[in-house]
PDB file of C-alpha atoms in Angstrom:
ATOM      1  CA  UNK V   1      21.377   3.998   2.977  1.00 55.00           C
ATOM      2  CA  UNK V   2      21.903   7.724   3.430  1.00 84.00           C
ATOM      3  CA  UNK V   3      20.151   9.265   6.423  1.00 92.00           C
ATOM      4  CA  UNK V   4      18.291  11.591   4.039  1.00 95.00           C
ATOM      5  CA  UNK V   5      16.596   8.560   2.465  1.00 95.00           C
ATOM      6  CA  UNK V   6      15.335   7.422   5.867  1.00 96.00           C
ATOM      7  CA  UNK V   7      13.601  10.687   6.852  1.00 97.00           C
ATOM      8  CA  UNK V   8       9.839  10.286   7.257  1.00 97.00           C
ATOM      9  CA  UNK V   9       9.079  13.658   8.851  1.00 97.00           C
ATOM     10  CA  UNK V  10      11.028  16.760   9.844  1.00 97.00           C
ATOM     11  CA  UNK V  11      10.346  20.263  11.119  1.00 96.00           C
ATOM     12  CA  UNK V  12      12.285  22.743  13.260  1.00 95.00           C
ATOM     13  CA  UNK V  13      11.709  20.684  16.403  1.00 96.00           C
ATOM     14  CA  UNK V  14      11.610  16.996  15.447  1.00 97.00           C
ATOM     15  CA  UNK V  15      13.013  14.551  12.944  1.00 98.00           C
ATOM     16  CA  UNK V  16      11.632  11.025  12.366  1.00 98.00           C
ATOM     17  CA  UNK V  17      13.462   8.247  10.551  1.00 97.00           C
ATOM     18  CA  UNK V  18      12.530   4.844   9.166  1.00 97.00           C
ATOM     19  CA  UNK V  19      15.048   2.828  11.157  1.00 97.00           C
ATOM     20  CA  UNK V  20      16.605  -0.178   9.438  1.00 96.00           C
ATOM     21  CA  UNK V  21      17.125  -3.525  11.163  1.00 96.00           C
ATOM     22  CA  UNK V  22      20.591  -3.622  12.669  1.00 95.00           C
ATOM     23  CA  UNK V  23      20.804   0.093  13.387  1.00 96.00           C
ATOM     24  CA  UNK V  24      21.019   1.136  17.026  1.00 96.00           C
ATOM     25  CA  UNK V  25      19.144   4.209  18.240  1.00 96.00           C
ATOM     26  CA  UNK V  26      21.519   5.212  21.044  1.00 92.00           C
ATOM     27  CA  UNK V  27      25.156   4.394  21.767  1.00 87.00           C
ATOM     28  CA  UNK V  28      25.675   1.125  23.644  1.00 86.00           C
ATOM     29  CA  UNK V  29      28.506  -1.159  24.745  1.00 84.00           C
ATOM     30  CA  UNK V  30      29.080  -2.432  21.176  1.00 85.00           C
ATOM     31  CA  UNK V  31      30.636   0.892  20.256  1.00 85.00           C
ATOM     32  CA  UNK V  32      28.836   0.850  16.898  1.00 91.00           C
ATOM     33  CA  UNK V  33      27.772   4.175  15.395  1.00 92.00           C
ATOM     34  CA  UNK V  34      24.235   4.967  16.533  1.00 95.00           C
ATOM     35  CA  UNK V  35      21.405   6.763  14.764  1.00 96.00           C
ATOM     36  CA  UNK V  36      21.506   9.696  17.189  1.00 96.00           C
ATOM     37  CA  UNK V  37      25.112  10.424  16.204  1.00 95.00           C
ATOM     38  CA  UNK V  38      24.347   9.863  12.516  1.00 95.00           C
ATOM     39  CA  UNK V  39      21.497  12.393  12.702  1.00 96.00           C
ATOM     40  CA  UNK V  40      23.782  14.932  14.401  1.00 95.00           C
ATOM     41  CA  UNK V  41      26.413  14.562  11.695  1.00 94.00           C
ATOM     42  CA  UNK V  42      23.791  14.746   8.943  1.00 96.00           C
ATOM     43  CA  UNK V  43      22.165  17.918  10.299  1.00 96.00           C
ATOM     44  CA  UNK V  44      25.535  19.591  10.916  1.00 95.00           C
ATOM     45  CA  UNK V  45      26.607  18.927   7.314  1.00 94.00           C
ATOM     46  CA  UNK V  46      23.310  19.618   5.548  1.00 94.00           C
ATOM     47  CA  UNK V  47      22.515  22.795   7.458  1.00 94.00           C
ATOM     48  CA  UNK V  48      26.124  24.001   7.775  1.00 94.00           C
ATOM     49  CA  UNK V  49      25.707  24.315  11.529  1.00 91.00           C
ATOM     50  CA  UNK V  50      28.697  25.546  13.545  1.00 89.00           C
ATOM     51  CA  UNK V  51      29.532  23.854  16.843  1.00 87.00           C
ATOM     52  CA  UNK V  52      27.571  21.000  18.379  1.00 89.00           C
ATOM     53  CA  UNK V  53      24.197  19.857  17.068  1.00 93.00           C
ATOM     54  CA  UNK V  54      21.455  18.784  19.469  1.00 95.00           C
ATOM     55  CA  UNK V  55      19.729  15.436  18.910  1.00 96.00           C
ATOM     56  CA  UNK V  56      17.670  14.070  21.788  1.00 96.00           C
ATOM     57  CA  UNK V  57      16.514  10.458  22.015  1.00 96.00           C
ATOM     58  CA  UNK V  58      12.774  10.336  22.726  1.00 96.00           C
ATOM     59  CA  UNK V  59      12.194   6.597  22.479  1.00 94.00           C
ATOM     60  CA  UNK V  60      14.056   3.505  21.346  1.00 94.00           C
ATOM     61  CA  UNK V  61      13.625   0.451  19.177  1.00 95.00           C
ATOM     62  CA  UNK V  62      15.469  -2.850  19.650  1.00 94.00           C
ATOM     63  CA  UNK V  63      18.367  -3.305  17.257  1.00 95.00           C
ATOM     64  CA  UNK V  64      16.691  -6.009  15.082  1.00 97.00           C
ATOM     65  CA  UNK V  65      13.429  -3.982  14.805  1.00 98.00           C
ATOM     66  CA  UNK V  66      12.618  -1.567  11.971  1.00 98.00           C
ATOM     67  CA  UNK V  67      10.315   1.430  11.611  1.00 97.00           C
ATOM     68  CA  UNK V  68       9.506   4.883  12.983  1.00 98.00           C
ATOM     69  CA  UNK V  69      11.885   6.406  15.514  1.00 97.00           C
ATOM     70  CA  UNK V  70      11.735  10.093  16.463  1.00 98.00           C
ATOM     71  CA  UNK V  71      14.465  12.437  17.700  1.00 98.00           C
ATOM     72  CA  UNK V  72      14.183  15.947  19.160  1.00 97.00           C
ATOM     73  CA  UNK V  73      16.175  18.745  17.525  1.00 96.00           C
ATOM     74  CA  UNK V  74      15.869  21.085  20.525  1.00 95.00           C
ATOM     75  CA  UNK V  75      16.008  20.704  24.290  1.00 95.00           C
ATOM     76  CA  UNK V  76      12.513  22.174  24.637  1.00 95.00           C
ATOM     77  CA  UNK V  77      11.064  19.640  22.205  1.00 96.00           C
ATOM     78  CA  UNK V  78      12.818  16.779  24.002  1.00 97.00           C
ATOM     79  CA  UNK V  79      11.455  17.862  27.403  1.00 96.00           C
ATOM     80  CA  UNK V  80       7.895  18.184  26.086  1.00 95.00           C
ATOM     81  CA  UNK V  81       8.039  14.915  24.146  1.00 96.00           C
ATOM     82  CA  UNK V  82       9.335  13.128  27.255  1.00 95.00           C
ATOM     83  CA  UNK V  83       6.260  14.382  29.103  1.00 94.00           C
ATOM     84  CA  UNK V  84       4.015  12.983  26.348  1.00 92.00           C
ATOM     85  CA  UNK V  85       5.700   9.598  26.606  1.00 91.00           C
ATOM     86  CA  UNK V  86       5.426   9.649  30.393  1.00 88.00           C
ATOM     87  CA  UNK V  87       1.708  10.527  30.291  1.00 87.00           C
ATOM     88  CA  UNK V  88       1.127   7.888  27.555  1.00 82.00           C
ATOM     89  CA  UNK V  89      -0.022  10.484  25.033  1.00 88.00           C
ATOM     90  CA  UNK V  90       2.528   9.071  22.599  1.00 93.00           C
ATOM     91  CA  UNK V  91       0.766   6.298  20.685  1.00 94.00           C
ATOM     92  CA  UNK V  92       2.648   3.515  18.897  1.00 94.00           C
ATOM     93  CA  UNK V  93       1.381   0.850  16.522  1.00 96.00           C
ATOM     94  CA  UNK V  94       3.515  -2.034  15.290  1.00 97.00           C
ATOM     95  CA  UNK V  95       3.293  -4.751  12.668  1.00 97.00           C
ATOM     96  CA  UNK V  96       4.507  -8.259  13.494  1.00 98.00           C
ATOM     97  CA  UNK V  97       4.775 -11.411  11.379  1.00 98.00           C
ATOM     98  CA  UNK V  98       4.108 -14.723  13.131  1.00 98.00           C
ATOM     99  CA  UNK V  99       3.753 -18.316  11.913  1.00 96.00           C
ATOM    100  CA  UNK V 100       1.247 -19.495  14.517  1.00 97.00           C
ATOM    101  CA  UNK V 101      -2.119 -17.699  14.262  1.00 96.00           C
ATOM    102  CA  UNK V 102      -3.341 -15.989  17.443  1.00 97.00           C
ATOM    103  CA  UNK V 103      -6.085 -17.757  19.426  1.00 95.00           C
ATOM    104  CA  UNK V 104      -8.553 -14.998  18.508  1.00 96.00           C
ATOM    105  CA  UNK V 105      -8.599 -12.560  15.542  1.00 97.00           C
ATOM    106  CA  UNK V 106      -8.144  -9.730  18.008  1.00 97.00           C
ATOM    107  CA  UNK V 107      -7.437  -9.508  21.685  1.00 97.00           C
ATOM    108  CA  UNK V 108      -6.177  -7.601  24.718  1.00 97.00           C
ATOM    109  CA  UNK V 109      -3.130  -8.804  26.631  1.00 97.00           C
ATOM    110  CA  UNK V 110      -2.171  -7.843  30.172  1.00 96.00           C
ATOM    111  CA  UNK V 111       0.885  -9.565  31.643  1.00 95.00           C
ATOM    112  CA  UNK V 112       3.430  -8.849  34.326  1.00 94.00           C
ATOM    113  CA  UNK V 113       6.948  -8.861  32.888  1.00 95.00           C
ATOM    114  CA  UNK V 114      10.174  -9.407  34.772  1.00 94.00           C
ATOM    115  CA  UNK V 115      13.411  -8.354  33.088  1.00 93.00           C
ATOM    116  CA  UNK V 116      16.526 -10.484  33.416  1.00 93.00           C
ATOM    117  CA  UNK V 117      19.420  -8.102  32.873  1.00 91.00           C
ATOM    118  CA  UNK V 118      22.028 -10.862  32.533  1.00 91.00           C
ATOM    119  CA  UNK V 119      20.087 -12.608  29.766  1.00 93.00           C
ATOM    120  CA  UNK V 120      18.773  -9.336  28.276  1.00 93.00           C
ATOM    121  CA  UNK V 121      15.353 -10.958  28.175  1.00 95.00           C
ATOM    122  CA  UNK V 122      11.928 -10.460  29.756  1.00 96.00           C
ATOM    123  CA  UNK V 123       9.649 -13.152  31.152  1.00 95.00           C
ATOM    124  CA  UNK V 124       5.925 -13.292  31.959  1.00 95.00           C
ATOM    125  CA  UNK V 125       5.635 -14.078  35.685  1.00 92.00           C
ATOM    126  CA  UNK V 126       2.864 -15.402  37.889  1.00 84.00           C
ATOM    127  CA  UNK V 127       0.799 -13.475  40.431  1.00 71.00           C
ATOM    128  CA  UNK V 128       3.173 -14.448  43.199  1.00 63.00           C
ATOM    129  CA  UNK V 129       5.979 -12.330  41.680  1.00 69.00           C
ATOM    130  CA  UNK V 130       3.984  -9.261  40.646  1.00 71.00           C
ATOM    131  CA  UNK V 131       5.754  -7.094  43.198  1.00 76.00           C
ATOM    132  CA  UNK V 132       9.001  -7.446  41.281  1.00 83.00           C
ATOM    133  CA  UNK V 133       7.466  -7.146  37.777  1.00 92.00           C
ATOM    134  CA  UNK V 134       5.855  -4.422  35.656  1.00 93.00           C
ATOM    135  CA  UNK V 135       2.438  -4.497  34.040  1.00 93.00           C
ATOM    136  CA  UNK V 136       2.560  -4.752  30.228  1.00 95.00           C
ATOM    137  CA  UNK V 137      -0.556  -3.977  28.157  1.00 95.00           C
ATOM    138  CA  UNK V 138      -1.210  -4.241  24.420  1.00 97.00           C
ATOM    139  CA  UNK V 139      -4.001  -4.907  21.945  1.00 97.00           C
ATOM    140  CA  UNK V 140      -3.561  -6.969  18.801  1.00 98.00           C
ATOM    141  CA  UNK V 141      -5.572  -7.796  15.713  1.00 97.00           C
ATOM    142  CA  UNK V 142      -4.995 -10.110  12.783  1.00 97.00           C
ATOM    143  CA  UNK V 143      -4.717  -8.080   9.574  1.00 95.00           C
ATOM    144  CA  UNK V 144      -3.804 -10.613   6.898  1.00 94.00           C
ATOM    145  CA  UNK V 145      -2.537 -14.130   6.147  1.00 95.00           C
ATOM    146  CA  UNK V 146      -0.108 -14.770   3.288  1.00 93.00           C
ATOM    147  CA  UNK V 147      -0.301 -17.654   0.814  1.00 90.00           C
ATOM    148  CA  UNK V 148       2.691 -19.154   2.634  1.00 90.00           C
ATOM    149  CA  UNK V 149       0.839 -19.295   5.941  1.00 94.00           C
ATOM    150  CA  UNK V 150       2.408 -16.286   7.664  1.00 97.00           C
ATOM    151  CA  UNK V 151       0.143 -14.020   9.714  1.00 97.00           C
ATOM    152  CA  UNK V 152       0.408 -10.243   9.987  1.00 97.00           C
ATOM    153  CA  UNK V 153      -0.630  -8.718  13.312  1.00 97.00           C
ATOM    154  CA  UNK V 154      -1.159  -5.084  14.205  1.00 97.00           C
ATOM    155  CA  UNK V 155      -0.103  -4.247  17.750  1.00 97.00           C
ATOM    156  CA  UNK V 156      -1.269  -1.189  19.687  1.00 96.00           C
ATOM    157  CA  UNK V 157       1.195  -0.678  22.506  1.00 93.00           C
ATOM    158  CA  UNK V 158      -0.135   0.844  25.733  1.00 93.00           C
ATOM    159  CA  UNK V 159       2.974   0.440  27.897  1.00 92.00           C
ATOM    160  CA  UNK V 160       6.648   0.463  26.976  1.00 90.00           C
ATOM    161  CA  UNK V 161       8.297  -2.474  28.725  1.00 94.00           C
ATOM    162  CA  UNK V 162      11.554  -4.167  27.798  1.00 94.00           C
ATOM    163  CA  UNK V 163      10.955  -6.510  24.817  1.00 97.00           C
ATOM    164  CA  UNK V 164       7.248  -6.222  25.575  1.00 97.00           C
ATOM    165  CA  UNK V 165       5.737  -7.193  22.206  1.00 98.00           C
ATOM    166  CA  UNK V 166       8.289  -9.940  21.654  1.00 98.00           C
ATOM    167  CA  UNK V 167       7.678 -11.427  25.105  1.00 98.00           C
ATOM    168  CA  UNK V 168       3.894 -11.147  25.186  1.00 98.00           C
ATOM    169  CA  UNK V 169       3.347 -12.579  21.700  1.00 98.00           C
ATOM    170  CA  UNK V 170       5.696 -15.481  22.466  1.00 98.00           C
ATOM    171  CA  UNK V 171       3.833 -16.131  25.727  1.00 98.00           C
ATOM    172  CA  UNK V 172       0.603 -16.225  23.724  1.00 97.00           C
ATOM    173  CA  UNK V 173       2.165 -18.930  21.539  1.00 97.00           C
ATOM    174  CA  UNK V 174       2.990 -16.622  18.609  1.00 98.00           C
ATOM    175  CA  UNK V 175       6.737 -15.884  18.558  1.00 98.00           C
ATOM    176  CA  UNK V 176       7.753 -13.287  15.992  1.00 98.00           C
ATOM    177  CA  UNK V 177       9.405 -14.557  12.809  1.00 98.00           C
ATOM    178  CA  UNK V 178      13.189 -14.594  13.212  1.00 98.00           C
ATOM    179  CA  UNK V 179      13.134 -13.932  16.979  1.00 98.00           C
ATOM    180  CA  UNK V 180      15.298 -16.788  18.276  1.00 97.00           C
ATOM    181  CA  UNK V 181      15.493 -15.237  21.735  1.00 97.00           C
ATOM    182  CA  UNK V 182      11.734 -15.697  22.183  1.00 98.00           C
ATOM    183  CA  UNK V 183      11.167 -19.058  20.525  1.00 96.00           C
ATOM    184  CA  UNK V 184      11.243 -18.643  16.739  1.00 97.00           C
ATOM    185  CA  UNK V 185      12.735 -21.808  15.163  1.00 95.00           C
ATOM    186  CA  UNK V 186      14.914 -19.945  12.638  1.00 95.00           C
ATOM    187  CA  UNK V 187      16.557 -16.565  12.318  1.00 95.00           C
ATOM    188  CA  UNK V 188      15.964 -14.152   9.456  1.00 96.00           C
ATOM    189  CA  UNK V 189      18.861 -14.073   6.965  1.00 94.00           C
ATOM    190  CA  UNK V 190      19.688 -10.441   7.776  1.00 93.00           C
ATOM    191  CA  UNK V 191      19.546 -10.904  11.543  1.00 93.00           C
ATOM    192  CA  UNK V 192      16.334  -8.881  11.865  1.00 96.00           C
ATOM    193  CA  UNK V 193      13.123  -9.932  13.531  1.00 98.00           C
ATOM    194  CA  UNK V 194       9.827  -9.344  11.731  1.00 98.00           C
ATOM    195  CA  UNK V 195       8.647  -6.530  13.978  1.00 98.00           C
ATOM    196  CA  UNK V 196       8.098  -3.052  12.523  1.00 98.00           C
ATOM    197  CA  UNK V 197       7.224   0.241  14.204  1.00 97.00           C
ATOM    198  CA  UNK V 198       4.468   1.164  11.787  1.00 96.00           C
ATOM    199  CA  UNK V 199       2.876   4.322  13.129  1.00 96.00           C
ATOM    200  CA  UNK V 200       3.515   6.893  15.847  1.00 96.00           C
ATOM    201  CA  UNK V 201       0.982   9.606  16.705  1.00 96.00           C
ATOM    202  CA  UNK V 202       1.162  12.464  19.211  1.00 96.00           C
ATOM    203  CA  UNK V 203       0.301  16.119  19.730  1.00 94.00           C
ATOM    204  CA  UNK V 204       3.128  18.280  18.407  1.00 95.00           C
ATOM    205  CA  UNK V 205       5.059  19.746  21.374  1.00 92.00           C
ATOM    206  CA  UNK V 206       5.124  23.268  19.908  1.00 93.00           C
ATOM    207  CA  UNK V 207       2.338  23.595  17.319  1.00 92.00           C
ATOM    208  CA  UNK V 208      -0.121  21.493  19.344  1.00 92.00           C
ATOM    209  CA  UNK V 209      -1.423  19.762  16.195  1.00 93.00           C
ATOM    210  CA  UNK V 210      -1.943  16.032  15.879  1.00 95.00           C
ATOM    211  CA  UNK V 211       0.984  14.393  14.080  1.00 96.00           C
ATOM    212  CA  UNK V 212       0.865  10.903  12.613  1.00 96.00           C
ATOM    213  CA  UNK V 213       4.044   9.391  11.156  1.00 96.00           C
ATOM    214  CA  UNK V 214       3.869   6.134   9.202  1.00 96.00           C
ATOM    215  CA  UNK V 215       6.707   3.898   8.000  1.00 96.00           C
ATOM    216  CA  UNK V 216       5.291   1.677   5.210  1.00 93.00           C
ATOM    217  CA  UNK V 217       5.194  -2.066   5.836  1.00 94.00           C
ATOM    218  CA  UNK V 218       8.352  -3.819   4.563  1.00 94.00           C
ATOM    219  CA  UNK V 219       6.421  -7.005   3.768  1.00 93.00           C
ATOM    220  CA  UNK V 220       4.733  -6.794   0.368  1.00 88.00           C
ATOM    221  CA  UNK V 221       3.470 -10.399   0.567  1.00 87.00           C
ATOM    222  CA  UNK V 222       0.543  -9.163   2.647  1.00 87.00           C
ATOM    223  CA  UNK V 223      -0.593  -6.545   0.150  1.00 79.00           C
ATOM    224  CA  UNK V 224      -1.888  -3.086   1.169  1.00 80.00           C
ATOM    225  CA  UNK V 225      -2.042  -2.487   4.920  1.00 78.00           C
ATOM    226  CA  UNK V 226      -5.067  -0.619   6.322  1.00 70.00           C
ATOM    227  CA  UNK V 227      -4.357   2.631   8.098  1.00 66.00           C
ATOM    228  CA  UNK V 228      -4.111   2.377  11.901  1.00 66.00           C
ATOM    229  CA  UNK V 229      -7.348   3.052  13.718  1.00 58.00           C
ATOM    230  CA  UNK V 230      -6.314   6.474  15.027  1.00 48.00           C
ATOM    231  CA  UNK V 231      -7.267  10.040  14.000  1.00 40.00           C
ATOM    232  CA  UNK V 232      -5.673  11.377  10.835  1.00 37.00           C
ATOM    233  CA  UNK V 233      -3.574  14.527  10.794  1.00 34.00           C
ATOM    234  CA  UNK V 234      -4.156  17.504   8.541  1.00 33.00           C
ATOM    235  CA  UNK V 235      -2.399  17.154   5.175  1.00 33.00           C
ATOM    236  CA  UNK V 236      -0.468  20.365   5.921  1.00 31.00           C
ATOM    237  CA  UNK V 237       1.399  18.640   8.749  1.00 32.00           C
ATOM    238  CA  UNK V 238       2.828  15.870   6.564  1.00 32.00           C
ATOM    239  CA  UNK V 239       6.366  16.390   5.275  1.00 27.00           C
TER     240      UNK V 239
END
């Protein structure tokens, strides 16, 4: 897919893409071409820009995850967006498909997660190890159940820990479809996991207007998905 087909939102300061499973946001040890470099090349070609093009990484998604990812087109926008993320004024909602229904239709999870760098995996730890771990907080609600018995959850993420949603849902007994690392019995054919960054909302770093960017659900078996329970943005702000 051409980068132009993945653009969800763009202005002079920011560009948001609908990331595909398998794409990496930022360069890593694999050496594979990352989205940040693809955006740079795209902007340089489309806008006939001389010299280097700026593309700042504001946040990341795991390689097998799809959905909204936002880049800064200027250093000022990157600095201000980083402050929003740090102050938790950068709100993210996800969709996840699980086979086991959650214990309650909606709930609030608070766990302490410890990251194992060697395994590239996070674990929920007991009170005795809290000093080494980081608090992870999210809310979930059951949106829909398919005729095949799959359950669609909406996740509101309040902290941004390593593999947080994957780890916390698995600890609750609801591993994400295709996520072998966290207990799913089978992988997805394309190597993805059924976790999608559905909506990101924040105050624009320059215009100071509320921006909401949505990447439509990739799973049509669940039918129409209700809008996230967050304020809407003025129509004039949409791309």
